[in-house]
Coordinates of C-alpha atoms and ligand atoms in Angstrom, one line a residue:
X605 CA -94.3 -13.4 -49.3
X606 CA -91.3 -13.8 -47.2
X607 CA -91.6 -12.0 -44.3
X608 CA -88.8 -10.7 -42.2
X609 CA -87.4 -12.4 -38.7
X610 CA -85.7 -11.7 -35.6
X611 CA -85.1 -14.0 -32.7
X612 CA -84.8 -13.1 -28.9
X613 CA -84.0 -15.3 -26.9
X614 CA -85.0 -15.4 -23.1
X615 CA -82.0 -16.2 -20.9
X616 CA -82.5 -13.8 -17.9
X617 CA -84.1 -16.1 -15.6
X618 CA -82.8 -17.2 -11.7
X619 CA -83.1 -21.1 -12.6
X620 CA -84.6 -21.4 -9.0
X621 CA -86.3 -24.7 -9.5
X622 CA -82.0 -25.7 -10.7
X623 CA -81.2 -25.3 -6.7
X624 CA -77.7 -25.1 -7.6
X625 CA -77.0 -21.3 -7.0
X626 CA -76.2 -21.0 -10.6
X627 CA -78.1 -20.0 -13.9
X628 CA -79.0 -23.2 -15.8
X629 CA -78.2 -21.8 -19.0
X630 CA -74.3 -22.4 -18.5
X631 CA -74.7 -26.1 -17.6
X632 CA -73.7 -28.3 -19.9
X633 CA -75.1 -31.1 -22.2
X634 CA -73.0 -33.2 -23.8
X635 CA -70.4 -30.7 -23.6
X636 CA -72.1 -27.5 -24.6
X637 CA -73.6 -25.5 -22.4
X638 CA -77.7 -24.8 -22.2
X639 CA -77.4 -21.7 -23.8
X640 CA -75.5 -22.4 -26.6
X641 CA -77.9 -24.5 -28.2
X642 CA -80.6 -22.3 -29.6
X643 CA -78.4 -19.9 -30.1
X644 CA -76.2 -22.2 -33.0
X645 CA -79.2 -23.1 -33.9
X646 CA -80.5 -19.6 -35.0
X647 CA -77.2 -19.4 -36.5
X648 CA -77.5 -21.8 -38.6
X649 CA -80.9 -20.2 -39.8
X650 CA -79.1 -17.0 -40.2
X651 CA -81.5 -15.4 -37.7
X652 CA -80.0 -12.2 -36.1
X653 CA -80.1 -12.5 -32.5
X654 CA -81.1 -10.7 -28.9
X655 CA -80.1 -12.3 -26.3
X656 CA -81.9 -11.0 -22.5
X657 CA -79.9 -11.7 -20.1
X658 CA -80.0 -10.8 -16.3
X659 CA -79.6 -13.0 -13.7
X660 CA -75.6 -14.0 -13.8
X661 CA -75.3 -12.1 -17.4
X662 CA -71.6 -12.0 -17.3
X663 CA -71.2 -15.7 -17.2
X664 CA -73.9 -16.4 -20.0
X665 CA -71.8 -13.5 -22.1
X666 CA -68.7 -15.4 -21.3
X667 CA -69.9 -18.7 -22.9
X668 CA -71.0 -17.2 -25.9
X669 CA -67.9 -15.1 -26.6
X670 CA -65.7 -18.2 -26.7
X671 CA -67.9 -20.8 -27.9
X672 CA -70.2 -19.0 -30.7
X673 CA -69.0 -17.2 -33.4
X674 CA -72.2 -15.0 -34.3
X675 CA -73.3 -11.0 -33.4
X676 CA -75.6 -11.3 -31.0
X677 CA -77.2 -7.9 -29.1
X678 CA -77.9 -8.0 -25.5
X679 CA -80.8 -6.3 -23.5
X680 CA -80.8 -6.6 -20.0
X681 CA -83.6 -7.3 -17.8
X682 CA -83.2 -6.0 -15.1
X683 CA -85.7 -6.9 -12.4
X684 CA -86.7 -10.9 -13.4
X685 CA -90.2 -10.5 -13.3
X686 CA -91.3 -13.4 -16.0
X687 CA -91.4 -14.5 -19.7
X688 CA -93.1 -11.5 -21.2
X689 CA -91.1 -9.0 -18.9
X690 CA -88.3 -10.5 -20.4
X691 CA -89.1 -10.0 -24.1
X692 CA -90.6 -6.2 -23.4
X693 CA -86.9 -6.2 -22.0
X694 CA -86.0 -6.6 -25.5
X695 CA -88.3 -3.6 -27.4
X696 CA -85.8 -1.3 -28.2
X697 CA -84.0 -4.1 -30.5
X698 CA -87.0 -5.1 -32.6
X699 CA -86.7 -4.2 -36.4
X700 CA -87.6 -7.4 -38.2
X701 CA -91.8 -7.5 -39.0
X702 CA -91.8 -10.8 -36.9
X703 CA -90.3 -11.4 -33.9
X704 CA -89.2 -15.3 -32.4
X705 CA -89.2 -15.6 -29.2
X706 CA -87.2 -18.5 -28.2
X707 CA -86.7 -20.0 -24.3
X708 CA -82.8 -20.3 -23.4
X709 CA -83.4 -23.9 -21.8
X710 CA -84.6 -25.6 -24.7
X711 CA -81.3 -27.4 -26.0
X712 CA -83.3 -30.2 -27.8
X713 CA -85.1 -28.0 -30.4
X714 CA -84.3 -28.2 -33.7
X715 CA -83.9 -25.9 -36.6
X716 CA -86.3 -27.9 -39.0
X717 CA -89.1 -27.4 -36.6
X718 CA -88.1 -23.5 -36.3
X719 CA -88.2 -23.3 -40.5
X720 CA -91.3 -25.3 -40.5
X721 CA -93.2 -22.8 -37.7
X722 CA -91.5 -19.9 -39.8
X723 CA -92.8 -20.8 -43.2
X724 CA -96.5 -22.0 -41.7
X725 CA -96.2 -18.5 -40.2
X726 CA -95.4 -16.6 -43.9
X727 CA -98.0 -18.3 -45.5
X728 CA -100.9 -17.5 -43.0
X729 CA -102.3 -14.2 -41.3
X730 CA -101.1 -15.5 -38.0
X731 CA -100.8 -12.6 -35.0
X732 CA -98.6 -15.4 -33.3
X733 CA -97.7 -19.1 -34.6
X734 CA -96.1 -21.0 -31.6
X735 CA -94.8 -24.3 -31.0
X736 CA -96.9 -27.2 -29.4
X737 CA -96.0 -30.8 -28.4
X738 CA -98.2 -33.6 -27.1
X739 CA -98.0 -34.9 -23.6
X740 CA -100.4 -36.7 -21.3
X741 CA -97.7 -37.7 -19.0
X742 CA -99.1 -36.8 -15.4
X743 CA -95.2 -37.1 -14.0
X744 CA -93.9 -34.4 -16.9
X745 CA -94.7 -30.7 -15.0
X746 CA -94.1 -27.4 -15.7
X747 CA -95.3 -27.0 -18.9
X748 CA -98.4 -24.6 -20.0
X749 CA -100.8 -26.2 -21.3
X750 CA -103.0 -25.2 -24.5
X751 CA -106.7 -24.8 -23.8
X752 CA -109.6 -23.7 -25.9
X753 CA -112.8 -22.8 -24.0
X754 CA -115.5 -20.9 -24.7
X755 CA -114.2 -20.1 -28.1
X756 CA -110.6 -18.5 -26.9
X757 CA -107.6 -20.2 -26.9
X758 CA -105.7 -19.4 -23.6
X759 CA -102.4 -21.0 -22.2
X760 CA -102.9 -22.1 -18.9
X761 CA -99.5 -22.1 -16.9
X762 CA -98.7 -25.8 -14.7
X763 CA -99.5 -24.0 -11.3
X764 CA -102.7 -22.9 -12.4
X765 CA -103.5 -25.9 -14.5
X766 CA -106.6 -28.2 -12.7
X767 CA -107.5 -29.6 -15.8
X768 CA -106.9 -33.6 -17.0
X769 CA -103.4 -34.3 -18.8
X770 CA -105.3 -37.0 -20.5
X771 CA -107.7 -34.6 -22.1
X772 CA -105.5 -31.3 -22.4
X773 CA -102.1 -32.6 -23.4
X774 CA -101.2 -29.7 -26.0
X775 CA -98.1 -28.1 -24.0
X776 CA -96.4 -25.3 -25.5
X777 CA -93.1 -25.4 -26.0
X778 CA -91.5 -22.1 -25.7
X779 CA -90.8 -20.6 -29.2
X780 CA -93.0 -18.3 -30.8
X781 CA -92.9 -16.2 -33.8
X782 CA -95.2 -13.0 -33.1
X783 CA -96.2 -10.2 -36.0
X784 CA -94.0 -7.2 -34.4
X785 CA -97.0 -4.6 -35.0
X786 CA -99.2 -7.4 -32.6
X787 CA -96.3 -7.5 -29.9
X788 CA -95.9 -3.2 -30.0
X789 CA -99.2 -3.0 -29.6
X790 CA -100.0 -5.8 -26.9
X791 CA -96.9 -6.4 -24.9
X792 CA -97.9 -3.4 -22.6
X793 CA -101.7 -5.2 -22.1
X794 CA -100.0 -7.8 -20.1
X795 CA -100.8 -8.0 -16.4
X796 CA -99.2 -9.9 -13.5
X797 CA -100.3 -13.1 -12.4
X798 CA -100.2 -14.3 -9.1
X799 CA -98.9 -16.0 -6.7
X800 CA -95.4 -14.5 -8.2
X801 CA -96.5 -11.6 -9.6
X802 CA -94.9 -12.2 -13.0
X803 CA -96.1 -11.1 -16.9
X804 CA -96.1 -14.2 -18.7
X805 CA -95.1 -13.9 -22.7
X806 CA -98.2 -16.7 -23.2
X807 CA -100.9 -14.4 -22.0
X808 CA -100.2 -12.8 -25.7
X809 CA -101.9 -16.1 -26.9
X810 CA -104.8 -15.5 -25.3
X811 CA -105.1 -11.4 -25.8
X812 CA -104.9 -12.6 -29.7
X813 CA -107.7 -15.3 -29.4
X814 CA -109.9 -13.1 -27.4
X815 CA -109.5 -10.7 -30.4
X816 CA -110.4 -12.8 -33.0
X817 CA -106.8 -12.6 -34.1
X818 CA -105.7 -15.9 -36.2
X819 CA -103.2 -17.9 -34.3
X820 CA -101.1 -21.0 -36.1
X821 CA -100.3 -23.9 -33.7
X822 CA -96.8 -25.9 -35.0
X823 CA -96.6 -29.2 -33.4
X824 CA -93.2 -30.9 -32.6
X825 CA -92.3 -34.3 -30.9
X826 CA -91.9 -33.6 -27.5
X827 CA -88.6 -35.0 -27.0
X828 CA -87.3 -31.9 -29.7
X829 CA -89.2 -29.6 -27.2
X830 CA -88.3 -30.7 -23.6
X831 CA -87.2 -27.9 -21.3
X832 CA -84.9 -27.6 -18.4
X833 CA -86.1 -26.4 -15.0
X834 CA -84.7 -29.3 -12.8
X835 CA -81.7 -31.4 -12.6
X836 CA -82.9 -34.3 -13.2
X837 CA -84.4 -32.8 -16.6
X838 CA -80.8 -31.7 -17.2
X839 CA -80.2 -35.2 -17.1
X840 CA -82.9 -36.3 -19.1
X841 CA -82.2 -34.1 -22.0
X842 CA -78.6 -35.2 -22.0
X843 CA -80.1 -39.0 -22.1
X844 CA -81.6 -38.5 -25.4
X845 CA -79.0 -35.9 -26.6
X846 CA -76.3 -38.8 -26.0
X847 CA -78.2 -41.4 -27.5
X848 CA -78.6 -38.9 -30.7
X849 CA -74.4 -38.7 -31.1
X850 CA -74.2 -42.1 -30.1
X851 CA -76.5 -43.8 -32.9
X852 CA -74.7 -41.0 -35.0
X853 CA -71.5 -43.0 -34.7
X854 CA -73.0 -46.5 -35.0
X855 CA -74.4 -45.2 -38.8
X856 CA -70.9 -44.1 -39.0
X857 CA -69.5 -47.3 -38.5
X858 CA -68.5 -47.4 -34.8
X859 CA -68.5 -49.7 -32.8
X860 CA -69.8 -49.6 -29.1
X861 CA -69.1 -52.6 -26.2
X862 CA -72.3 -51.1 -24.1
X863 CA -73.3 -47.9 -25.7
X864 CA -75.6 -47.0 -23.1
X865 CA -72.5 -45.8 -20.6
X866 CA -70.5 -44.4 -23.3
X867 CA -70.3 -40.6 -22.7
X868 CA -69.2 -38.3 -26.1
X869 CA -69.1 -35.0 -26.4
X870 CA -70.8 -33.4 -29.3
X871 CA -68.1 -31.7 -31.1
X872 CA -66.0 -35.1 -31.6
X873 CA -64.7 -36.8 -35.0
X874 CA -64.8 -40.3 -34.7
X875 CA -63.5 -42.7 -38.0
X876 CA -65.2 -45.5 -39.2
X877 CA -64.2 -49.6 -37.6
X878 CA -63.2 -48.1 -34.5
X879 CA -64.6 -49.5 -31.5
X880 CA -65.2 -47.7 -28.2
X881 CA -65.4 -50.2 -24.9
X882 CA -67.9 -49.8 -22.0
X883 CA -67.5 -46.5 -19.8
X884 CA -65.3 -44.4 -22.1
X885 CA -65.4 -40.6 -22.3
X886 CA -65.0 -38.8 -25.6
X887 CA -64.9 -34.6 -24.4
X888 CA -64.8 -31.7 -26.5
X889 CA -62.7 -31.5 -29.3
X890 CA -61.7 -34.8 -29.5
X891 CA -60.7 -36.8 -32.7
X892 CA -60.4 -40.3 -33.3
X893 CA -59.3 -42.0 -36.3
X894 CA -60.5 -45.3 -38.2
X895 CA -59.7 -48.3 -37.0
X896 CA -59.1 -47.4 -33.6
X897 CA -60.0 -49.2 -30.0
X898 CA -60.7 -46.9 -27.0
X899 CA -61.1 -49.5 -24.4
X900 CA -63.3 -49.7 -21.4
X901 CA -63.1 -46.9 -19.1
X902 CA -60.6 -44.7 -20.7
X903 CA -61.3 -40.8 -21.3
X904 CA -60.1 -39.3 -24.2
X905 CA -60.0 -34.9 -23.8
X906 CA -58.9 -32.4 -26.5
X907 CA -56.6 -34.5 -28.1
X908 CA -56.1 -36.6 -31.3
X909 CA -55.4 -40.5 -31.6
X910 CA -54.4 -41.1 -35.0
X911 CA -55.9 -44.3 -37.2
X912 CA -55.1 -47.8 -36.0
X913 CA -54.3 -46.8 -32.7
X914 CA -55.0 -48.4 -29.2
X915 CA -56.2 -46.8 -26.1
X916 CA -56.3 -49.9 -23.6
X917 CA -58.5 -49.1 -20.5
X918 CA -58.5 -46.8 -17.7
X919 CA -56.0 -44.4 -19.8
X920 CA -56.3 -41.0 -19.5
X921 CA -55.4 -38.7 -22.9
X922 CA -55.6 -34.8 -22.6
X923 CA -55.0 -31.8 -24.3
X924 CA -52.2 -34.3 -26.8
X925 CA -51.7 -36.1 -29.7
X926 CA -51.4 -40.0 -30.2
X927 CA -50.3 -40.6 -33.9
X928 CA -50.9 -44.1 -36.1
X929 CA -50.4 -47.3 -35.4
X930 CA -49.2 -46.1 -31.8
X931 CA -50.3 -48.0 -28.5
X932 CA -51.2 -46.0 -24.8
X933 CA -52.8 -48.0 -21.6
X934 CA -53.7 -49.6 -19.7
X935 CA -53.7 -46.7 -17.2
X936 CA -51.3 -44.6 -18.6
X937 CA -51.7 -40.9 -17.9
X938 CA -50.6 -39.1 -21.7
X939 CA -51.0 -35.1 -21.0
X940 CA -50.1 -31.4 -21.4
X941 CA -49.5 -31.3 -24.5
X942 CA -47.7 -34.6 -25.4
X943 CA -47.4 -36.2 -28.7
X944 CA -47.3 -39.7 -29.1
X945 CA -45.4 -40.3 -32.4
X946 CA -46.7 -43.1 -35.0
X947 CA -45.7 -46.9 -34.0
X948 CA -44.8 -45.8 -30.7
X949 CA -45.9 -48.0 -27.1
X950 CA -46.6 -46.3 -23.7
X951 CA -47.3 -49.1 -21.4
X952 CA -49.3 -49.3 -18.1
X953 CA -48.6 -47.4 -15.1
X954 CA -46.7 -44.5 -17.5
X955 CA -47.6 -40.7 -17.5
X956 CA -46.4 -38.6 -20.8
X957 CA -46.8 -34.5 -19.2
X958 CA -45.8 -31.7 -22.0
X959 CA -43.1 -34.8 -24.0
X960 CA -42.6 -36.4 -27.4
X961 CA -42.0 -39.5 -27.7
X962 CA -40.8 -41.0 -31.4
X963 CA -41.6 -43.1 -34.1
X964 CA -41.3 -47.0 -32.6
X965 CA -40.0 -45.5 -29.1
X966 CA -41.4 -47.2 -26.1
X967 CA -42.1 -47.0 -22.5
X968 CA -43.5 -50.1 -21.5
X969 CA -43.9 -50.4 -18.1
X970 CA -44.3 -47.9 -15.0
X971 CA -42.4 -44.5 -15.9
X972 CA -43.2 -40.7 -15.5
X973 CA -41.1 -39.0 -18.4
X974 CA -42.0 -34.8 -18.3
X975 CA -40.4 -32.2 -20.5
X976 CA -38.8 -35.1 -22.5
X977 CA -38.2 -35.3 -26.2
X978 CA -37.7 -38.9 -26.8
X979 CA -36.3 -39.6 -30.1
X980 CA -36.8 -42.6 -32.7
X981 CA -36.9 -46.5 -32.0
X982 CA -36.0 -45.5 -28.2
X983 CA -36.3 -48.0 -25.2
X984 CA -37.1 -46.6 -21.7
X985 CA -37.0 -49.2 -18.9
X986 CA -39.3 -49.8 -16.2
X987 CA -39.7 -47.2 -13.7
X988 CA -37.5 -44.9 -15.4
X989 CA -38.2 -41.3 -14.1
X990 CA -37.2 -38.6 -15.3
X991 CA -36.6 -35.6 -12.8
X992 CA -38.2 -32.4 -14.2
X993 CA -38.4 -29.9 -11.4
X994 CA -35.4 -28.3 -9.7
X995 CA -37.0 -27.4 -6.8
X996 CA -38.1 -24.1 -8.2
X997 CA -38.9 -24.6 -12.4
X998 CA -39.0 -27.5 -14.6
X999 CA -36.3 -28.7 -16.6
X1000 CA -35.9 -30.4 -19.9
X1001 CA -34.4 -34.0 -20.8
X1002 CA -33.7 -35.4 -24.2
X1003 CA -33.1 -38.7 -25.4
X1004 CA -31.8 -39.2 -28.7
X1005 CA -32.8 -41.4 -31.1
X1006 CA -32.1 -45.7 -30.5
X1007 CA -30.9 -44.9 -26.8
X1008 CA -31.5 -47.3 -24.5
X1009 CA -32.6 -46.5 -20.7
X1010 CA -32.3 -49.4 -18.5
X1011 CA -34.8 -50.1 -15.6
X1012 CA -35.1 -47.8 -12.8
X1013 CA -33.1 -45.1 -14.1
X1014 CA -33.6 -41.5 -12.1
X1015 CA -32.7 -38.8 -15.2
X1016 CA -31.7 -35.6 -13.7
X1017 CA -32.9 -32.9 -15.6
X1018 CA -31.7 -30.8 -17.4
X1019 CA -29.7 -33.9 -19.4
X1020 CA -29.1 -34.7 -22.7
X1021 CA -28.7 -38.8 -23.4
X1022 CA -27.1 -39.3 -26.5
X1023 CA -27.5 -40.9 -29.4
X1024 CA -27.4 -45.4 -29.4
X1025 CA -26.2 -44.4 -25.9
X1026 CA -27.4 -47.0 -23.3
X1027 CA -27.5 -46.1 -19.3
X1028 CA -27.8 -49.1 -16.9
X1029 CA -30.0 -50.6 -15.1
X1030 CA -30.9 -48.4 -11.7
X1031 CA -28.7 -45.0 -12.7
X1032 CA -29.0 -41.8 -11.4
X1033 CA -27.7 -40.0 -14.5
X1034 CA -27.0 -36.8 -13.8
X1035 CA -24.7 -35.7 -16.1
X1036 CA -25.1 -35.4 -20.3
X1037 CA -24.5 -39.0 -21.7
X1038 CA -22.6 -38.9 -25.0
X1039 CA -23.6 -41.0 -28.1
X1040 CA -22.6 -44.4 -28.1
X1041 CA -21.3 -44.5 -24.7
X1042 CA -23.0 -46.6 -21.6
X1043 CA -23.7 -44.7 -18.5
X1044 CA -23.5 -46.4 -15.4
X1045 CA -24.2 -44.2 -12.1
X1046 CA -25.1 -46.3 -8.9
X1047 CA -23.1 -47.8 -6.2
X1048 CA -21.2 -50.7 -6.8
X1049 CA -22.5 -54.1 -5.3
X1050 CA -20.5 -55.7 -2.9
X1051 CA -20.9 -59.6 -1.9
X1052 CA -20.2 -60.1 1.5
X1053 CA -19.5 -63.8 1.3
X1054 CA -21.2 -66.4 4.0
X1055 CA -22.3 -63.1 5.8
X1056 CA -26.0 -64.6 5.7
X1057 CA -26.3 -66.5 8.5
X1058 CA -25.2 -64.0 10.9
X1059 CA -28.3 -62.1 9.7
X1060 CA -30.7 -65.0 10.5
X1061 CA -32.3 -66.1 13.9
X1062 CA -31.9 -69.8 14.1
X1063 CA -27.8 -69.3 14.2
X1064 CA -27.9 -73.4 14.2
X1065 CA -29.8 -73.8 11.0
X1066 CA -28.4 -71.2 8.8
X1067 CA -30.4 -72.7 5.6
X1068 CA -33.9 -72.1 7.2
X1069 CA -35.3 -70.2 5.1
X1070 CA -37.6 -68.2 7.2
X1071 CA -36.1 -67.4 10.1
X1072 CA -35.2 -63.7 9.7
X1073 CA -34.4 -61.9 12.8
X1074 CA -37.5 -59.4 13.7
X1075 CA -36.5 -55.6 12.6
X1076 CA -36.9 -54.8 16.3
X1077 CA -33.6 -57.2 17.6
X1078 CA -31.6 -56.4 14.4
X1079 CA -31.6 -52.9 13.8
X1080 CA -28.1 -52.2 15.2
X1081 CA -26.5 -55.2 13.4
X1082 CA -27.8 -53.9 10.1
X1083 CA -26.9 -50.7 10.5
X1084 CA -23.3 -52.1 10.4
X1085 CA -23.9 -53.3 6.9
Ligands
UD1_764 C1 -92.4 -21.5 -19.9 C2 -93.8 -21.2 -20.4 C3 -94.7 -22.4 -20.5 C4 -94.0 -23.4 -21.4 C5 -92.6 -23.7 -20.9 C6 -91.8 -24.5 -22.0 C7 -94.3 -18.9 -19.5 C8 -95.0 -18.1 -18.5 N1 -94.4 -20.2 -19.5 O1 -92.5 -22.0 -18.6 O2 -96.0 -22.2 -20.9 O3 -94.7 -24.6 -21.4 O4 -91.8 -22.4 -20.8 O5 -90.6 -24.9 -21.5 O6 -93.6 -18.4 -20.4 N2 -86.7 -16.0 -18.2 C9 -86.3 -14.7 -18.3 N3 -86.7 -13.8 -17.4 C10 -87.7 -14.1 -16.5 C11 -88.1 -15.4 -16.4 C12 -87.7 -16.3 -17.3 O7 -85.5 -14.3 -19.2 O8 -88.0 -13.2 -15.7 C13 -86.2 -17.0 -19.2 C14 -85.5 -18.1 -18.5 O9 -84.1 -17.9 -18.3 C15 -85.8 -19.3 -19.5 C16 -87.1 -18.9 -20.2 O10 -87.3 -17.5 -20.0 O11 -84.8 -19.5 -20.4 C17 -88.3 -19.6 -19.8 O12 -88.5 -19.4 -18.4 P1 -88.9 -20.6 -17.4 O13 -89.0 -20.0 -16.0 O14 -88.1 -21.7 -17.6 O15 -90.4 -20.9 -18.0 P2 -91.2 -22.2 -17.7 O16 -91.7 -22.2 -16.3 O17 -90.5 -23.4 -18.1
CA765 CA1 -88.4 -23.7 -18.7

């Protein structure tokens, strides 16, 4: 018979053994934070959830509101006086006839091992079914240990643990699914253990044994159950996290230069025969299409390259779009924002902030183009910049389509330049530009002819080429220039 479940899941603890001042359980792994791992998790079970929070609750309740879409009830611990403190924190919310009691800082488990511990659970008597692992790694701490003596089964927390990890390595991992009628009746029985004077949730464990109550033991590998008390755990759950999305992708035909330094987020859609170089960053809510290269070193945020595009390295693309066929990098800067049309080249050296650039446009070489809408089949020399802020807002510019911006052109926003306009080489342009026309806005040169020599040392040898008078000695003729 199928029996009923609720989960609660503990997320009230101070993270002490974190050090960082803040709760562990809004850290992130791969780009989603601790918490919200067991929580889509249960949603994808369609398990209703209790969530106990305490320490730092409103920034626990912040994650989930904007990153989970699922009801989730909160009961507040107060006081943080341990593991089964926290769950008789959540009594007044238990309905279901069995209740799952989940750690918060368990981002590895997985929901096949939750089904598998729920459906061992229906089809025994268990009081309480619980998760083990093994582990007879000396150097992994902090886990309880499972130990049967004298008949009883008992959980024996790390600091109390005097045992051999070669002999006792059954840890439990931190979920258990507990009869409710067991837990009303028992949850009260618990009493505080020292030094910390906290009630531990695994002392029901052994209050069932010692009653002859039948217990089911679930076991899991222990990478699935790994928890995180430390920051270097942090890190090493991320390690095999990481390497889960990243041999996700290579089965998915991508591929990776050194895979090993490759950082991707977990929400992130990559196409197949694209090929990601050493270093590169793929963050949350990121798509890349097929056929694509993100080369080394480049970090890709909250935007979208389209297929058969190329990120060369070091290239920075947030919160934007890069269409098909289009080219960005090396070091190019495309943000706020920005949509880089199909077929169209940003060069090196070029930031894109809150502009569109058209199909077959290009900037190729060293340019900062803000508020711009660049139209079709465009050319923007090198250096071009165009000048967005007034001195007290920013200010639009537009380009029309086939225009052609020569090198080192200041555009003055706010500007129109025209249609198959072209604006010469080292312009100011201040003014609107009309179609067709050529803008030319900088001084005129003037050749001052055999004036040279005057400007050199050696007077007598006027062809020596490197003989230039010292700034010092100089500086009033020059100013005459
Ligand atoms: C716990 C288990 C240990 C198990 C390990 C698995 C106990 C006593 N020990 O130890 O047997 O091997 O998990 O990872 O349960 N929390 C609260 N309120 C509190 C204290 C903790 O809500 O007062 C929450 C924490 O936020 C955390 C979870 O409970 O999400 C587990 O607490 P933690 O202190 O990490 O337990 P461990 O020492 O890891
Ligand atoms: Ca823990």
């Amino acid at each position: 018979m199928q029996h009923s479940v609720q989960a609660v899941v503990l997320a009230a603890g101070k993270s002490t053994r974190f050090r960082t001042g803040t709760s562990k359980l809004v850290k992130h792994i791969c780009g989603q934070e601790l918490i919200v791992y067991p929580v889509k998790m249960l949603k994808k079970l369609g398990i209703p959830i209790t969530l106990v929070v305490g320490y730092q609750a409103g920034d626990i309740k912040k994650v989930l509101q904007e990153r989970v879409d699922y009801p989730i009830n909160y009961a507040e611990q107060k006081e943080q006086r341990g593991t089964g403190h926290a769950l008789l924190a959540s009594q007044s919310f238990w309905q279901a006839d069995n209740i799952l009691v989940i750690n918060g800082d368990m981002p590895l488990m997985t929901h096949d091992v939750i089904q598998d511990l729920i459906n061992k659970h229906n089809s025994s008597n268990a009081a309480i079914s619980f998760v083990t692992a093994h582990c007879n790694d000396p150097s992994v701490v902090g886990f309880g240990r499972v130990i049967e003596k004298d008949g009883i089964t008992s959980i024996v927390e790390a600091i109390d643990f005097e045992g051999s990890f070669e002999e006792d390595c059954c840890i439990n991992a931190g979920a258990y699914l507990i009869k409710k009628s067991f837990l009303e009746g028992h949850i009260k029985k618990l009493e505080a253990n020292k030094p910390k004077n906290e009630f531990y949730i695994t002392d029901l464990v052994k209050l069932a044994s010692e009653e002859k109550l039948p217990l089911v033991m679930h076991s899991a590998p222990f990478d699935k159950v790994r928890g995180v008390n430390t920051l270097r755990e942090l890190w090493a759950a991320e390690q095999i996290k990481r390497a889960e999305i990243i041999t996700h992708w290579m089965y998915n035909g991508v591929s990776f230069s050194v895979a090993q330094n490759v950082h991707i987020h977990l929400d992130v859609e990559i196409g197949p025969g694209t090929y990601i170089g050493s270093g590169v960053q793929i963050l949350r809510g990121s798509k890349i299409g097929s056929h694509c290269m993100v080369a080394a070193f480049s970090k890709i945020k909250c935007s979208t390259i389209g297929d058969n595009s190329v990120i060369h390295p070091h290239t920075l693309v947030h919160d934007s779009i890069v269409e098909d066929n289009a080219a960005v990098g090396p070091f190019a800067h495309v943000h706020e924002n920005s949509t880089v049309k199909s077929g169209a080249k940003i060069g090196n050296f070029v930031e894109v902030r809150n502009s569109v650039i058209g199909k077959f446009s290009k900037a190729p070489h060293m340019s900062y183009l803000g508020q711009t809408q660049v139209g079709e089949n465009v050319s923007i020399g090198a250096g071009t910049v165009t000048c967005d802020h007034d001195g007290t807002k920013l200010q639009k510019t537009h380009i029309q389509d086939c225009a052609y911006i020569g090198a080192n052109n200041a555009l003055v926003a706010p500007l129109t330049i025209g249609k198959a306009s072209f604006t010469a080489a080292g312009s100011t342009i201040t003014k609107n530009v009309p179609s067709q026309a050529l803008a030319i806005a900088r001084e005129r040169q003037t050749n001052k002819l055999n004036y040279a020599p005057t400007l050199r040392a050696d007077k007598q040898n006027p062809n020596k080429d490197s003989a230039f008078i010292p700034a010092k000695k100089t500086a009033p003729e020059r100013h005459n220039l």
